[in-house]
Amino acid sequence: QVQLVESGGGLVQAGGSLRLSCAASRSDFLKNYMAWYRQTPGKQRQWVASVTGGGSTTYADSVKGRFTISRDNAKNTVYLQMDSLKPEDTGVYLCYGSLLVRGYWGQGTQVTVSL
């Protein structure tokens, strides 16, 4: 019942765009810190972008100017707009959100950026 579900991943050429969605089962998620992470084989899970309960956004240096995290409270959804994609952006993108007692992870959506 309490869950985060990502969607919107796919295969895109370098320079292209994708918009990832993270659908939250509870509106309370969007009142707290939420973030996007990327998992790449052979590497630790990396933080990509986040938005606080107050609406402040922060980005990893590698995606600044290209990615935008946003919320739609009416839809209980957090988005990650990814523009000017690079092959280095390839990975499984996971959504993270927190409720009062703990944090939650989505299962991820695959993003593959080809040359």
PDB file of C-alpha atoms in Angstrom:
ATOM      1  CA  GLN A   1       0.000   0.000   0.000  1.00  0.00           C
ATOM      2  CA  VAL A   2       2.850   2.362   0.784  1.00  0.00           C
ATOM      3  CA  GLN A   3       4.935   2.501  -2.345  1.00  0.00           C
ATOM      4  CA  LEU A   4       6.721   4.529  -4.988  1.00  0.00           C
ATOM      5  CA  VAL A   5       6.492   3.470  -8.622  1.00  0.00           C
ATOM      6  CA  GLU A   6       8.775   4.875 -11.296  1.00  0.00           C
ATOM      7  CA  SER A   7       7.996   5.043 -14.990  1.00  0.00           C
ATOM      8  CA  GLY A   8       9.122   6.826 -18.127  1.00  0.00           C
ATOM      9  CA  GLY A   9      12.478   5.218 -18.715  1.00  0.00           C
ATOM     10  CA  GLY A  10      13.565   3.994 -22.096  1.00  0.00           C
ATOM     11  CA  LEU A  11      16.168   4.081 -24.819  1.00  0.00           C
ATOM     12  CA  VAL A  12      17.157   7.456 -26.192  1.00  0.00           C
ATOM     13  CA  GLN A  13      19.997   8.843 -28.261  1.00  0.00           C
ATOM     14  CA  ALA A  14      22.520  11.244 -26.815  1.00  0.00           C
ATOM     15  CA  GLY A  15      21.113  14.739 -26.793  1.00  0.00           C
ATOM     16  CA  GLY A  16      17.568  13.520 -26.378  1.00  0.00           C
ATOM     17  CA  SER A  17      15.150  13.876 -23.496  1.00  0.00           C
ATOM     18  CA  LEU A  18      13.098  11.747 -21.148  1.00  0.00           C
ATOM     19  CA  ARG A  19      10.726  12.541 -18.329  1.00  0.00           C
ATOM     20  CA  LEU A  20      10.650  10.113 -15.453  1.00  0.00           C
ATOM     21  CA  SER A  21       7.695   9.901 -13.109  1.00  0.00           C
ATOM     22  CA  CYS A  22       7.527   8.709  -9.536  1.00  0.00           C
ATOM     23  CA  ALA A  23       3.978   7.964  -8.464  1.00  0.00           C
ATOM     24  CA  ALA A  24       3.514   7.971  -4.721  1.00  0.00           C
ATOM     25  CA  SER A  25       0.784   6.010  -2.999  1.00  0.00           C
ATOM     26  CA  ARG A  26       0.389   8.658  -0.329  1.00  0.00           C
ATOM     27  CA  SER A  27       0.262  12.405  -0.661  1.00  0.00           C
ATOM     28  CA  ASP A  28       2.331  12.673   2.503  1.00  0.00           C
ATOM     29  CA  PHE A  29       5.401  11.691   0.506  1.00  0.00           C
ATOM     30  CA  LEU A  30       5.306  14.979  -1.340  1.00  0.00           C
ATOM     31  CA  LYS A  31       5.328  16.975   1.875  1.00  0.00           C
ATOM     32  CA  ASN A  32       8.771  15.620   2.713  1.00  0.00           C
ATOM     33  CA  TYR A  33      12.147  15.146   1.111  1.00  0.00           C
ATOM     34  CA  MET A  34      12.086  13.236  -2.166  1.00  0.00           C
ATOM     35  CA  ALA A  35      14.938  12.374  -4.451  1.00  0.00           C
ATOM     36  CA  TRP A  36      16.091  10.576  -7.564  1.00  0.00           C
ATOM     37  CA  TYR A  37      19.059   8.226  -7.525  1.00  0.00           C
ATOM     38  CA  ARG A  38      20.860   6.335 -10.269  1.00  0.00           C
ATOM     39  CA  GLN A  39      22.173   2.791 -10.009  1.00  0.00           C
ATOM     40  CA  THR A  40      24.830   1.706 -12.477  1.00  0.00           C
ATOM     41  CA  PRO A  41      26.416  -1.773 -12.568  1.00  0.00           C
ATOM     42  CA  GLY A  42      29.712  -1.741 -10.750  1.00  0.00           C
ATOM     43  CA  LYS A  43      29.019   1.533  -8.995  1.00  0.00           C
ATOM     44  CA  GLN A  44      27.311   2.628  -5.818  1.00  0.00           C
ATOM     45  CA  ARG A  45      23.905   4.161  -6.020  1.00  0.00           C
ATOM     46  CA  GLN A  46      24.373   7.855  -6.778  1.00  0.00           C
ATOM     47  CA  TRP A  47      22.172  10.719  -5.760  1.00  0.00           C
ATOM     48  CA  VAL A  48      20.975  12.711  -8.763  1.00  0.00           C
ATOM     49  CA  ALA A  49      18.444  15.300  -7.622  1.00  0.00           C
ATOM     50  CA  SER A  50      16.201  16.096  -4.702  1.00  0.00           C
ATOM     51  CA  VAL A  51      13.399  18.346  -3.595  1.00  0.00           C
ATOM     52  CA  THR A  52      12.661  19.229   0.009  1.00  0.00           C
ATOM     53  CA  GLY A  53       9.306  19.536   1.671  1.00  0.00           C
ATOM     54  CA  GLY A  54       9.680  23.276   1.306  1.00  0.00           C
ATOM     55  CA  GLY A  55      10.248  22.982  -2.433  1.00  0.00           C
ATOM     56  CA  SER A  56      13.978  23.612  -2.591  1.00  0.00           C
ATOM     57  CA  THR A  57      15.731  21.634  -5.306  1.00  0.00           C
ATOM     58  CA  THR A  58      19.294  20.402  -5.457  1.00  0.00           C
ATOM     59  CA  TYR A  59      21.208  18.591  -8.175  1.00  0.00           C
ATOM     60  CA  ALA A  60      24.345  16.580  -8.583  1.00  0.00           C
ATOM     61  CA  ASP A  61      27.027  18.507 -10.418  1.00  0.00           C
ATOM     62  CA  SER A  62      26.916  16.071 -13.313  1.00  0.00           C
ATOM     63  CA  VAL A  63      23.289  16.899 -14.132  1.00  0.00           C
ATOM     64  CA  LYS A  64      23.035  20.588 -13.262  1.00  0.00           C
ATOM     65  CA  GLY A  65      21.509  22.560 -16.082  1.00  0.00           C
ATOM     66  CA  ARG A  66      20.190  19.422 -17.778  1.00  0.00           C
ATOM     67  CA  PHE A  67      17.841  17.757 -15.274  1.00  0.00           C
ATOM     68  CA  THR A  68      14.890  19.262 -13.440  1.00  0.00           C
ATOM     69  CA  ILE A  69      13.052  17.732 -10.505  1.00  0.00           C
ATOM     70  CA  SER A  70       9.488  18.863  -9.926  1.00  0.00           C
ATOM     71  CA  ARG A  71       6.280  17.944  -8.131  1.00  0.00           C
ATOM     72  CA  ASP A  72       2.641  17.683  -9.001  1.00  0.00           C
ATOM     73  CA  ASN A  73       0.884  17.483  -5.675  1.00  0.00           C
ATOM     74  CA  ALA A  74      -2.521  16.883  -7.229  1.00  0.00           C
ATOM     75  CA  LYS A  75      -1.201  13.741  -8.900  1.00  0.00           C
ATOM     76  CA  ASN A  76       1.013  12.623  -6.014  1.00  0.00           C
ATOM     77  CA  THR A  77       3.852  12.501  -8.492  1.00  0.00           C
ATOM     78  CA  VAL A  78       7.441  13.680  -8.639  1.00  0.00           C
ATOM     79  CA  TYR A  79       9.108  14.088 -12.005  1.00  0.00           C
ATOM     80  CA  LEU A  80      12.620  14.149 -13.308  1.00  0.00           C
ATOM     81  CA  GLN A  81      12.884  15.945 -16.624  1.00  0.00           C
ATOM     82  CA  MET A  82      16.112  14.884 -18.285  1.00  0.00           C
ATOM     83  CA  ASP A  83      17.365  16.921 -21.223  1.00  0.00           C
ATOM     84  CA  SER A  84      20.571  16.833 -23.230  1.00  0.00           C
ATOM     85  CA  LEU A  85      21.096  13.248 -22.180  1.00  0.00           C
ATOM     86  CA  LYS A  86      24.541  11.729 -22.281  1.00  0.00           C
ATOM     87  CA  PRO A  87      25.628   8.078 -22.342  1.00  0.00           C
ATOM     88  CA  GLU A  88      26.974   8.610 -18.840  1.00  0.00           C
ATOM     89  CA  ASP A  89      23.395   9.163 -17.670  1.00  0.00           C
ATOM     90  CA  THR A  90      22.585   5.516 -18.363  1.00  0.00           C
ATOM     91  CA  GLY A  91      21.371   3.526 -15.397  1.00  0.00           C
ATOM     92  CA  VAL A  92      18.406   2.475 -13.339  1.00  0.00           C
ATOM     93  CA  TYR A  93      16.743   5.522 -11.852  1.00  0.00           C
ATOM     94  CA  LEU A  94      15.130   5.050  -8.486  1.00  0.00           C
ATOM     95  CA  CYS A  95      12.791   7.286  -6.583  1.00  0.00           C
ATOM     96  CA  TYR A  96      13.207   7.828  -2.850  1.00  0.00           C
ATOM     97  CA  GLY A  97      10.657   9.308  -0.507  1.00  0.00           C
ATOM     98  CA  SER A  98      10.136   9.549   3.193  1.00  0.00           C
ATOM     99  CA  LEU A  99       7.234   9.376   5.563  1.00  0.00           C
ATOM    100  CA  LEU A 100       7.412  10.057   9.274  1.00  0.00           C
ATOM    101  CA  VAL A 101       8.852   6.741  10.406  1.00  0.00           C
ATOM    102  CA  ARG A 102      11.082   5.692   7.509  1.00  0.00           C
ATOM    103  CA  GLY A 103      12.140   6.132   3.920  1.00  0.00           C
ATOM    104  CA  TYR A 104      10.999   4.164   0.877  1.00  0.00           C
ATOM    105  CA  TRP A 105      12.529   3.226  -2.452  1.00  0.00           C
ATOM    106  CA  GLY A 106      10.877   2.538  -5.755  1.00  0.00           C
ATOM    107  CA  GLN A 107      12.020  -0.410  -7.855  1.00  0.00           C
ATOM    108  CA  GLY A 108      13.493   1.729 -10.590  1.00  0.00           C
ATOM    109  CA  THR A 109      13.121   2.468 -14.269  1.00  0.00           C
ATOM    110  CA  GLN A 110      15.851   1.830 -16.819  1.00  0.00           C
ATOM    111  CA  VAL A 111      17.318   4.709 -18.782  1.00  0.00           C
ATOM    112  CA  THR A 112      19.698   3.911 -21.607  1.00  0.00           C
ATOM    113  CA  VAL A 113      21.377   6.661 -23.591  1.00  0.00           C
ATOM    114  CA  SER A 114      23.082   5.584 -26.785  1.00  0.00           C
ATOM    115  CA  LEU A 115      25.682   7.384 -28.852  1.00  0.00           C
TER     116      LEU A 115
END
